[in-house]
XYZ file of C-alpha atoms in Angstrom:
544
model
C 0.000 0.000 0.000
C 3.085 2.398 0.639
C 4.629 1.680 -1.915
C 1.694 2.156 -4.519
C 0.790 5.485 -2.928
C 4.498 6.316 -3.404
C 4.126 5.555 -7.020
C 0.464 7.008 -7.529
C 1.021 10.435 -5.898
C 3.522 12.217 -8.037
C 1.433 10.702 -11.031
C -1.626 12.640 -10.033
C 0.422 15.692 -9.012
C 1.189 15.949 -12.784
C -1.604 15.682 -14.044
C -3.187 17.805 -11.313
C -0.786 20.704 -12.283
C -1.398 20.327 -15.788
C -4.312 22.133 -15.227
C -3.006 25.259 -13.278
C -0.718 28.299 -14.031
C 0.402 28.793 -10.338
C 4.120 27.948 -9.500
C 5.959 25.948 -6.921
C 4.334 26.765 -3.592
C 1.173 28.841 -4.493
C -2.311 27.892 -4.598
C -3.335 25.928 -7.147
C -6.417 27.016 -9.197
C -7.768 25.363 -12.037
C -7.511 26.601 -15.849
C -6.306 25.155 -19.375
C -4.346 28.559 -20.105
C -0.978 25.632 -20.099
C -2.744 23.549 -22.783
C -3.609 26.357 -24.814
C -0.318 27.542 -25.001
C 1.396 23.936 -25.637
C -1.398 24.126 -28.613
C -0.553 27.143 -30.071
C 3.099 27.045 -29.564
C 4.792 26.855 -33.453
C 7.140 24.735 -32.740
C 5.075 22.011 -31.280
C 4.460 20.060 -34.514
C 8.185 20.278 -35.127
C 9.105 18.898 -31.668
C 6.162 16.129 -32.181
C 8.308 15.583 -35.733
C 11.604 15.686 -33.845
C 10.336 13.330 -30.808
C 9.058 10.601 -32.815
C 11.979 10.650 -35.552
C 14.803 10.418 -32.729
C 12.976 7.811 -30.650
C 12.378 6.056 -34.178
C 15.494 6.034 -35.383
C 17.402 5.711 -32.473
C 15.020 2.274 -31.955
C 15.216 1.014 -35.204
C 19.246 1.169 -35.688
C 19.538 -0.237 -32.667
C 17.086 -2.855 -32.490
C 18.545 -4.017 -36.119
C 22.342 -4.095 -34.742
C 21.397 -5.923 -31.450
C 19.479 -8.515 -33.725
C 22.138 -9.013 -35.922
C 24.530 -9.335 -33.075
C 22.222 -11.563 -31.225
C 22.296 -14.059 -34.370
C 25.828 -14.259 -34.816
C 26.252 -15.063 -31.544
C 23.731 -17.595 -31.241
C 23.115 -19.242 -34.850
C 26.888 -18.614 -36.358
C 30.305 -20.464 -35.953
C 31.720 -17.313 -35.173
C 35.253 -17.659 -33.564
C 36.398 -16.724 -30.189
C 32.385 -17.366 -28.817
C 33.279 -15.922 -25.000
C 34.569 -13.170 -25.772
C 31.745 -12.264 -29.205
C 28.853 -12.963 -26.281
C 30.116 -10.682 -23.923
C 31.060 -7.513 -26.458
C 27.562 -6.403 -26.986
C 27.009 -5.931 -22.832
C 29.884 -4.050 -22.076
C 28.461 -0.680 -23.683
C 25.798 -0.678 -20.653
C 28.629 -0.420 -18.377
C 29.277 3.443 -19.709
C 26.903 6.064 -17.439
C 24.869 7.809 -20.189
C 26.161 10.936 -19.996
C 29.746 10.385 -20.685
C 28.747 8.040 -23.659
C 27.364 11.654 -24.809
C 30.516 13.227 -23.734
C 32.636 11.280 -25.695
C 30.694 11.392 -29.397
C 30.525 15.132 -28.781
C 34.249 15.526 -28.260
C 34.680 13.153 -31.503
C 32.170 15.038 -33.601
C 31.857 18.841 -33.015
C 31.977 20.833 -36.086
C 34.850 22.741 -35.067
C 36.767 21.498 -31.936
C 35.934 17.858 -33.037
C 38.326 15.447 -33.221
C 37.263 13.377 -36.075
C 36.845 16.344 -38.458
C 40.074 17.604 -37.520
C 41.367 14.507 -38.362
C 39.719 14.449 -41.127
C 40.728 18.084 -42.285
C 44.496 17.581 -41.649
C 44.475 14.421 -43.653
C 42.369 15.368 -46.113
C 42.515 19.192 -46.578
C 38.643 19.231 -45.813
C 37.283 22.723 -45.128
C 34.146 22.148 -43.713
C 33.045 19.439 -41.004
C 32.142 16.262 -42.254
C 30.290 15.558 -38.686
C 27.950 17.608 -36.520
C 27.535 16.371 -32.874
C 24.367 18.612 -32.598
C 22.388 17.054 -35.334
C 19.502 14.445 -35.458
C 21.486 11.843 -37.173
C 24.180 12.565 -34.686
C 21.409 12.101 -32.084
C 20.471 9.059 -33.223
C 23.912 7.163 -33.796
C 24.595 8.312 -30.044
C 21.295 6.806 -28.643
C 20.387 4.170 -30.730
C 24.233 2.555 -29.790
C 22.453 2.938 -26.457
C 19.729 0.488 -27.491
C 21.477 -1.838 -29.105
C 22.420 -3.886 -25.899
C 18.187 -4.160 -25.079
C 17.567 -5.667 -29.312
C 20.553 -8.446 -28.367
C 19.636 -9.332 -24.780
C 15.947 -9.664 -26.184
C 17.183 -11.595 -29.207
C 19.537 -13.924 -28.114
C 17.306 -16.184 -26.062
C 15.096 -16.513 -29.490
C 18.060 -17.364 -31.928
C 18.488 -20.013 -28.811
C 15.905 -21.730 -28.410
C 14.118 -21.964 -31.933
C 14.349 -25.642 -33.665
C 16.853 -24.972 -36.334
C 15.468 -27.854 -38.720
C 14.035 -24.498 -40.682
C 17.369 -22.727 -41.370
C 19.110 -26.257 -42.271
C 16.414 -27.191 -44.965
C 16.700 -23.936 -46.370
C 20.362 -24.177 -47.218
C 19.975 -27.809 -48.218
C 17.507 -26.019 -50.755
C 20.808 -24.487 -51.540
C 19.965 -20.824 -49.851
C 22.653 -18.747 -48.974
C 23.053 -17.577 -45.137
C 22.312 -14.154 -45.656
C 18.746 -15.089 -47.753
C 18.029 -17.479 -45.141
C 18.337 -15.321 -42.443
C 16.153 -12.366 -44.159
C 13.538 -15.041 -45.525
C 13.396 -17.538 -42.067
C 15.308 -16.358 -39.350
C 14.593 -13.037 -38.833
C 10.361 -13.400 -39.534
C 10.483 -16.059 -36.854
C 12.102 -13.742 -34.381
C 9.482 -11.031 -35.139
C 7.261 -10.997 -31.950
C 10.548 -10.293 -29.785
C 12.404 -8.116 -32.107
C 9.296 -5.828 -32.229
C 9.064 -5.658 -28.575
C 12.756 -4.733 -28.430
C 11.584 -1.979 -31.402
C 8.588 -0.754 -29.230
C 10.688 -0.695 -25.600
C 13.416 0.894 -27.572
C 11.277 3.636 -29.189
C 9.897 4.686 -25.674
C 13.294 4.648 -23.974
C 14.022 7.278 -26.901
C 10.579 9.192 -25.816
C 12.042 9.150 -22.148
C 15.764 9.865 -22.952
C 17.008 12.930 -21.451
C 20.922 13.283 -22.245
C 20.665 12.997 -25.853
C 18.437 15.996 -26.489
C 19.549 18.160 -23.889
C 23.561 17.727 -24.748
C 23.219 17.410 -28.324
C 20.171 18.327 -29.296
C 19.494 21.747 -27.435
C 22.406 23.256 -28.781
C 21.561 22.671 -32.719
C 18.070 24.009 -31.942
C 16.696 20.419 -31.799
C 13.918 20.308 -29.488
C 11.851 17.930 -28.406
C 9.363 17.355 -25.105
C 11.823 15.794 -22.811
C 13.698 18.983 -23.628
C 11.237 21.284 -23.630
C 9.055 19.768 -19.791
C 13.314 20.237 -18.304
C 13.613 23.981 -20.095
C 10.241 24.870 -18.143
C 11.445 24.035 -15.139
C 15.121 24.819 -15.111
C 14.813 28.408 -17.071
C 10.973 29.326 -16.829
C 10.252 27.628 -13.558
C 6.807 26.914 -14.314
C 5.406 23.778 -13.368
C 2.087 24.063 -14.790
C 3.845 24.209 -18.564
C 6.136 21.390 -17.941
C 3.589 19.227 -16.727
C 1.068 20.421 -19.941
C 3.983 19.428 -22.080
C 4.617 16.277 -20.248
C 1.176 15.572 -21.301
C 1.524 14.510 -24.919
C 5.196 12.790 -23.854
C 2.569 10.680 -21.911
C 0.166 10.598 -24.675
C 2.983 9.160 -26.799
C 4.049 6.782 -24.444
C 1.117 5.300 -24.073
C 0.581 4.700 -27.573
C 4.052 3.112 -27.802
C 3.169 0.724 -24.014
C -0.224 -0.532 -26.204
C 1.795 -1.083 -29.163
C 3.897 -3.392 -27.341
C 1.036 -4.887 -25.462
C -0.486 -5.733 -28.875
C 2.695 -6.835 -30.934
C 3.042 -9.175 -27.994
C -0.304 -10.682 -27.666
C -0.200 -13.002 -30.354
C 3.280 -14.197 -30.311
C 2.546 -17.867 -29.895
C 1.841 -18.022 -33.888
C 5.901 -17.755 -34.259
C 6.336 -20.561 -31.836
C 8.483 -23.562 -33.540
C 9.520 -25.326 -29.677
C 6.859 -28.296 -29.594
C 6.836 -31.487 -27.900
C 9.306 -32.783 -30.188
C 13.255 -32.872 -29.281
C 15.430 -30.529 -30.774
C 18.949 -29.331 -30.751
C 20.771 -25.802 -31.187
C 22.979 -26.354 -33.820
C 25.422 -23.639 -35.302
C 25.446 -22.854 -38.671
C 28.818 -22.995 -40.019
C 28.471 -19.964 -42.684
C 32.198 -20.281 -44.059
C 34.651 -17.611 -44.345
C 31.725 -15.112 -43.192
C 32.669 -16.433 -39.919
C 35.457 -13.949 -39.892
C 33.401 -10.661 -40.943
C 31.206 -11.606 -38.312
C 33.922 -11.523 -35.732
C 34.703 -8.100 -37.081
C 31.292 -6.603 -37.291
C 30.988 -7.554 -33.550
C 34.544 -6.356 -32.976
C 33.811 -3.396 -34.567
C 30.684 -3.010 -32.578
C 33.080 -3.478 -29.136
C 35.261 -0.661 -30.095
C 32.426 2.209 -31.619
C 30.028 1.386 -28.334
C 32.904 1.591 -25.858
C 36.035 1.303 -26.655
C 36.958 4.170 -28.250
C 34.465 6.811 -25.976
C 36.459 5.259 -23.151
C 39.912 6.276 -24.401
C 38.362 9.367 -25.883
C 37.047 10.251 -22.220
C 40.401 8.620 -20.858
C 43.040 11.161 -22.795
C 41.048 14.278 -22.293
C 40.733 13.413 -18.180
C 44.872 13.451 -18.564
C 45.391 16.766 -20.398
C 45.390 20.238 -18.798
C 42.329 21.481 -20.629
C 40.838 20.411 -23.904
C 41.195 21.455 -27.176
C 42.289 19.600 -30.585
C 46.219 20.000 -30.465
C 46.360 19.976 -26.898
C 44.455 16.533 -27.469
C 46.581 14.985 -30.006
C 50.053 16.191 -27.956
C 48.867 13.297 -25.485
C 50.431 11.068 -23.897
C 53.334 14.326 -23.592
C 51.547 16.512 -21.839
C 50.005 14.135 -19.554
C 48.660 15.974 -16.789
C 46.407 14.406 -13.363
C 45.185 18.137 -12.033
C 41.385 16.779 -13.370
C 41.440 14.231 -10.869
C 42.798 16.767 -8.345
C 40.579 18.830 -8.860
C 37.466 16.414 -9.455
C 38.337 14.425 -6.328
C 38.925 17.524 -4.285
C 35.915 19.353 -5.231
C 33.095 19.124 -2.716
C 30.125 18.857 -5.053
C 31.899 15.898 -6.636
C 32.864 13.412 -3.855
C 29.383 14.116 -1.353
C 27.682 13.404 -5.349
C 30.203 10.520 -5.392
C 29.156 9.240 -1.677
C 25.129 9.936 -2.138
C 25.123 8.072 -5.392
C 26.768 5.027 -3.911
C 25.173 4.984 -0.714
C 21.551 5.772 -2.352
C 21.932 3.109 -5.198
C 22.656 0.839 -2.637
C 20.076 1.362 -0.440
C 17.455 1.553 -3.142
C 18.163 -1.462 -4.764
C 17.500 -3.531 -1.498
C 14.117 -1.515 -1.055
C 13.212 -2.018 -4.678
C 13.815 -5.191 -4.988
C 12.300 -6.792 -1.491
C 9.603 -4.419 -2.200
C 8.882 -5.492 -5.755
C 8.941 -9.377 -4.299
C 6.385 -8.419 -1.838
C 4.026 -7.399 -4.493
C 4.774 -9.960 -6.863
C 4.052 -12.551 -3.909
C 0.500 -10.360 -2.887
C -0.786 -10.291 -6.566
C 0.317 -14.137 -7.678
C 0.351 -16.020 -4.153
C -2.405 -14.849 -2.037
C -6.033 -13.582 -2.241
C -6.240 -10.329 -1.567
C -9.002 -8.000 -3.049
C -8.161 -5.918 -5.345
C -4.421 -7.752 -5.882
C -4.783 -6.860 -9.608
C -4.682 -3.524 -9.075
C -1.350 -3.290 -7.311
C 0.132 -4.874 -10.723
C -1.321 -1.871 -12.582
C -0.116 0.537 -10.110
C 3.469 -1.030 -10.537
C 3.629 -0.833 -13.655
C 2.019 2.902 -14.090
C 5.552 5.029 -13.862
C 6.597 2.673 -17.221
C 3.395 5.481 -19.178
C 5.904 8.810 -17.788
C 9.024 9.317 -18.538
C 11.160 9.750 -15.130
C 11.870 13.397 -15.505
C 8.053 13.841 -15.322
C 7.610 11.856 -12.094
C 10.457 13.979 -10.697
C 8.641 17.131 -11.678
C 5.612 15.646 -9.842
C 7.740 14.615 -6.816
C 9.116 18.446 -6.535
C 5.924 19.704 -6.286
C 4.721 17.437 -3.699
C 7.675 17.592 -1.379
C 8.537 21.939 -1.843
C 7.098 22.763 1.383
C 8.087 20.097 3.427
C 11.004 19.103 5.469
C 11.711 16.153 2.624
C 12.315 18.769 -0.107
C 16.064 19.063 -1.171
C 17.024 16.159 0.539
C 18.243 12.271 -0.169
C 14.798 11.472 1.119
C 13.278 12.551 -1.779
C 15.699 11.486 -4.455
C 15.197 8.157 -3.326
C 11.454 8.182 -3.653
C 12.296 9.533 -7.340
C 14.395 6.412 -7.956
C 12.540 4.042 -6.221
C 9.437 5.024 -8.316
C 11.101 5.219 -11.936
C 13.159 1.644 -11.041
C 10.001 0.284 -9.265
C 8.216 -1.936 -12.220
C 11.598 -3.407 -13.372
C 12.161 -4.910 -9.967
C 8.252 -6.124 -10.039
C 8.582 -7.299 -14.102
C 11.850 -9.659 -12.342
C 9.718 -10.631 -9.326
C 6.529 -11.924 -11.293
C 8.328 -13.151 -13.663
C 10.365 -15.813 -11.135
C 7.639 -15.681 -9.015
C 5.599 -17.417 -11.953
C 7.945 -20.081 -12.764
C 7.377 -21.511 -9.190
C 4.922 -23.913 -8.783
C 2.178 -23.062 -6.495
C 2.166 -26.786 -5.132
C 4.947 -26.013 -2.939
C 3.167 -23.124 -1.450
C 0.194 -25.130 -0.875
C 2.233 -27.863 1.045
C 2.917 -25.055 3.022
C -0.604 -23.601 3.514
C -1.944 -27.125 3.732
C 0.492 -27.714 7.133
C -0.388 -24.620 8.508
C 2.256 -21.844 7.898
C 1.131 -18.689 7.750
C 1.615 -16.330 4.378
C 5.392 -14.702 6.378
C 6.394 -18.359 6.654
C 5.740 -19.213 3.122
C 6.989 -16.163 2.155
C 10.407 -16.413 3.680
C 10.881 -19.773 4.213
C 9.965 -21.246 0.850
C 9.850 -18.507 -2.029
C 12.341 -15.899 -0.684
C 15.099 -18.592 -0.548
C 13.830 -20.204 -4.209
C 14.198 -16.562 -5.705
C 17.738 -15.862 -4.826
C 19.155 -16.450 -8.284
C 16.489 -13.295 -9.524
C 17.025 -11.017 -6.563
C 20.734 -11.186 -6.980
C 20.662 -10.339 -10.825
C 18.092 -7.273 -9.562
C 19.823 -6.087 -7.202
C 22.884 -5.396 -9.120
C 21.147 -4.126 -12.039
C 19.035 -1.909 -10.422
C 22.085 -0.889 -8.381
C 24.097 0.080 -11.831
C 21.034 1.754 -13.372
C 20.503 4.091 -10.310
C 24.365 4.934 -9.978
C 24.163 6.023 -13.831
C 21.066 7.808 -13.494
C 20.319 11.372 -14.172
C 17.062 12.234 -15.647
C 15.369 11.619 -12.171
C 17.916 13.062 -10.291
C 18.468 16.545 -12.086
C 15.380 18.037 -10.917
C 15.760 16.506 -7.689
C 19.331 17.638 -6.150
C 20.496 21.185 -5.887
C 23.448 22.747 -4.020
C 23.801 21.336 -0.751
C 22.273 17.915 -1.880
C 24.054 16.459 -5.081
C 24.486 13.758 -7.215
C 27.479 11.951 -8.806
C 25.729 12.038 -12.458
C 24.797 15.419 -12.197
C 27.461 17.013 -11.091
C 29.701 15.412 -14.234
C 26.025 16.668 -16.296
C 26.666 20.422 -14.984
C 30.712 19.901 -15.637
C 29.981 19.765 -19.314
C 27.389 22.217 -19.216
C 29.522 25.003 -17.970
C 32.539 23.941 -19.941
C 34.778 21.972 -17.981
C 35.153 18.944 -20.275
C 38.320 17.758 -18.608
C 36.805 17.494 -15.012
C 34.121 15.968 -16.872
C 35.623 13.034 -18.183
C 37.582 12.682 -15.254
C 34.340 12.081 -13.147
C 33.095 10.119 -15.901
C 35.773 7.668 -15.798
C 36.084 7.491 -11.993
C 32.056 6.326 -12.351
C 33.201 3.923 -15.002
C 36.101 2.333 -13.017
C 33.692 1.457 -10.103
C 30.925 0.289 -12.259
C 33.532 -2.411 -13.883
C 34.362 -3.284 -10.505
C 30.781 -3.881 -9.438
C 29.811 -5.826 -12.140
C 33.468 -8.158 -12.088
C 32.370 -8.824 -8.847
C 29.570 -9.282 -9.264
C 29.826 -11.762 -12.434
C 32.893 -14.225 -11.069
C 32.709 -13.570 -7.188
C 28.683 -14.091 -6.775
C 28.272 -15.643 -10.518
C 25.270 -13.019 -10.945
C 23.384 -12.484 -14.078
C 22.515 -9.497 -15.753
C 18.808 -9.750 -17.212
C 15.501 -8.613 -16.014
C-alpha cells in the first residue's frame, strides 16, 4: 500500500498541475491557459516531428544491430564465442552521460576530433560531422539500445528448432537469404518488442536531447518539460507538455502490449526434441567476428579512451588533445576528487543506489508474492499501479515529486531522491519478481498452507530462498542503473544535496570537459568493478 501510494502520488500531481498556471508553492487554481499555449506554440508540430523521428530512429538502428549481433552469436560459428557474447554488454557499463561526452568531443563541427582529423588528412574545409544534429542524435542513442535488441534476441536465436534454417540451405539458400527469408520473420514478436521498448526509452531519454540536441536548436518534449522548469520555472507548462510525452508513451506501451499478444503463432519449440545447432556460414565467420569487434570498439572502446586522454590533459582542445600522452597531466582528478560537489555526489550516489536497490527489490517481491500467491481484493490492481511510472518518462515523475515535497522538510534532501528512484526503477524490480515468481509452482506453497504456515512463513521460508538467483541479478542491475542515473535526479538535487551524475552533467554544461571526463571515468572504473564482482565472485546475471 506504501509503496503504490508512493508511485500514484507524483502521477496525479502531474496531471493535477497540468491544469493550473500557479508555481511551486502557491495555490493551485484550475484553468487550461498551459494547454492552450502547448497548442498554439509553433514549434510544437516540429518537436512532435523531432520526438518521434529520434525515438524512431534511435530504436530502429539499434534494435537491427542488437538482432544481428544476437544471431551471430547464437546461430553462427563465429570464432572466439566468449569473448563475441560478452562484447555487446559491455556498452551498458558506460553512465549515459559520458557516452554523450565522448561522441561530442569526436564530432563537433569545429573542436571535433574526427573532423580535424579528417581536415588535416584530407585538406577538408568544412566538417564532415555535426555532434548537434539528429542523425548525430540518433547514432549516439540508438548505440544505447542496441544492448536491449541483443539481450531480447539472443534467447530466441536459442531456443528456436533450427530444422528451418538447415532445410533452407539444403535447398541451396545462402546464409544471408536465409536469415532475411526464415530467421529473422520467426524472431518477429521479440524483435518488435525490443523496437517498441526501444522507441519509448528514446521518448524518455534525457541526455541525448539536452547535450546534443538543445544546442543545434533540436527540441523535443523531454527537452522542452526540463527547459520549463530549469529556465521558466513553471510547473504548470512542464507538466502540460509532459502531457503529450505521456500521450505518446502510451501509444508506444499498447503497441507493445499488442505486438506481444499473439506471439505464440511464431512458436516452432513443440513437444518434439530438438537441438541448437550452429550454422557454419564459411569464411563469413570472420566478418562476423569483425562486425561484432567493430561493434566493441564504436560502443565503448573508443568513448572510453576518448574520455580517458582528455581526463589526462590540462584542458581540452584539438592539439592539446593529439600532444597526449606528452603533456600528460592528473590536475582533473585533483581537482574532481577535491571538489566538494563531486565526492558528497560521489558518496550519495553510492550509498543511495545501494540502499534503493534492497528496497526495490524486497519491495517489488512483496508485491509480486500479494498479486500471484495470495487472495487479496483488489491484488490486480497493485500490478497496474506497478507498472504505471513505465506510461511517464522519469523526468516527469520527478517534476511531480518536486511539487509534492517543496514545502516540506523532505524537499532538497536524499529522502526525496530516493522516492524519485525508487518510483522510476520500481516496475523493473516487479517485471523480475513476477516473472520468477511465476515459474514456481504453487504446489509447494500449498504444502505449506496445507500444514499450517502462515503467508510470512511461506513467504520467507519457501519462495524468498527459491528466488535468490532473480534477486541477486536485480539487485545489481538496479544498483548500476541508479548509480548512472540522471534524468530523475536533475530536478531533484540542488546545491547542498548532489548527485554523482549530475554534477559530471553540470561539468559539461559550464565547460569543464576535462573534469568531466575525469568524473566520468572514476564512475566507469567502479561500475567495472561492481559488475566483475559481481559476475565471477557471486556468478550473478545481468537480465531482467
Amino acid at each position: 500500500m506504501l509503496a503504490g501510494s508512493l508511485i500514484v502520488t507524483p502521477v496525479i500531481i502531474v496531471i493535477v498541475r497540468s491544469f493550473t498556471t500557479a508555481r511551486l508553492g502557491a495555490a493551485v487554481g484550475f484553468s487550461l491557459d498551459n494547454y492552450m499555449r502547448v497548442l498554439h506554440d509553433p514549434k510544437i508540430l516540429p518537436m512532435l516531428q523531432n520526438s518521434i523521428v529520434y525515438a524512431g530512429g534511435s530504436a530502429l538502428f539499434g534494435t537491427l544491430v542488437g538482432a544481428m549481433l544476437a544471431w551471430i552469436v547464437a546461430r553462427t560459428n563465429t570464432p572466439g564465442k566468449t569473448l563475441v557474447e560478452l562484447m555487446p554488454l559491455y556498452p551498458i557499463l558506460m553512465p549515459p552521460v559520458m557516452k554523450n561526452i565522448a561522441w561530442v568531443l569526436l564530432l563537433s563541427p569545429k573542436s571535433g576530433i574526427l573532423n580535424n582529423m579528417l581536415q588535416q588528412a584530407f585538406g577538408i574545409d568544412h566538417p564532415v560531422f555535426n555532434a548537434f544534429s539528429m542523425p548525430a542524435m540518433i547514432w549516439v542513442f540508438g548505440l544505447t539500445c542496441v544492448t536491449l535488441g541483443y539481450l531480447f534476441l539472443l534467447p530466441v536465436f536459442l531456443s528456436f528448432d533450427p530444422s528451418l534454417e538447415e532445410s533452407a540451405y539444403i535447398a541451396g539458400s545462402r546464409p544471408m537469404r536465409t536469415l532475411l527469408r526464415i530467421t529473422f520473420p520467426l524472431a518477429i514478436p521479440a524483435f518488435l518488442s525490443a523496437l517498441v521498448l526501444n522507441f519509448l526509452r528514446g521518448l524518455r531519454s534525457f541526455e541525448t536531447p539536452v547535450l546534443q540536441g538543445s544546442p543545434g536548436g533540436i527540441d523535443v518534449f523531454v527537452s522542452k518539460v526540463y527547459d520549463s522548469m530549469s529556465i521558466d520555472y513553471n510547473p504548470g507548462l512542464a507538466t502540460a507538455y509532459s502531457a503529450v510525452l505521456i500521450v505518446l508513451s502510451v501509444a508506444a506501451l499498447i503497441l507493445y502490449v499488442r505486438t506481444t499478444r499473439f506471439s505464440e503463432r511464431y512458436a516452432t519449440i513443440t513437444g518434439k526434441g530438438y537441438r541448437v545447432k550452429v550454422v557454419d556460414i564459411g569464411w563469413w565467420k570472420y566478418a562476423a567476428f569483425v562486425a561484432v569487434f567493430v561493434y566493441f570498439l564504436i560502443g565503448i572502446a573508443i568513448p572510453f579512451v576518448v574520455l580517458i586522454i582528455t581526463s589526462l590533459i590540462p584542458y581540452y582542445d584539438y592539439e592539446t588533445f593529439m600532444k597526449f600522452p606528452t603533456n600528460v597531466d592528473l590536475a582533473s582528478y585533483h581537482r574532481v576528487m577535491h571538489h566538494p560537489s563531486f565526492v558528497s555526489g560521489l558518496y550519495n550516489s553510492l550509498a543511495l543506489s545501494i540502499v534503493i536497490a534492497v528496497v526495490t527489490v524486497f519491495a517489488g517481491i512483496v508485491m509480486a508474492f500479494t498479486i500471484y500467491r495470495t487472495k487479496v481484493y483488489g491484488s490486480k490492481v497493485f500490478e497496474f499501479i506497478g507498472t504505471i511510472p513505465l506510461a511517464f518518462p522519469p523526468l516527469v515523475l520527478s517534476l511531480g515529486l518536486i511539487i509534492a515535497v517543496i514545502d516540506s522538510p523532505f524537499y532538497n534532501t536524499l529522502w526525496a531522491l530516493g522516492a524519485g528512484l525508487f518510483i522510476a526503477y520500481f516496475p523493473y524490480a516487479l517485471r523480475n519478481a513476477s516473472g520468477a515468481i511465476v515459474n514456481i509452482h504453487r504446489e509447494l506453497d500449498e504444502a505449506a498452507w496445507v500444514h499450517g504456515a502462515r503467508w510470512r512463513h511461506v513467504f520467507f521460508r519457501v519462495t524468498l530462498p527459491l528466488l535468490k538467483p532473480s534477486i541477486a541479478g536485480a539487485l545489481f542491475y538496479i544498483f548500476i542503473e541508479a548509480l548512472r542515473n540522471i534524468d530523475v535526479a536533475v530536478l531533484l538535487v540542488a546545491p547542498g544535496m548532489e548527485y554523482g551524475p549530475v554534477t559530471l552533467f553540470e561539468y559539461f554544461r559550464v565547460g569543464q570537459w576535462a573534469e568531466a571526463a575525469a568524473g566520468g571515468v572514476i564512475y566507469l572504473v567502479i561500475l567495472i568493478v561492481t559488475v566483475t564482482i559481481a559476475k565471477f565472485v557471486f556468478n550473478v546475471k545481468f537480465s531482467l
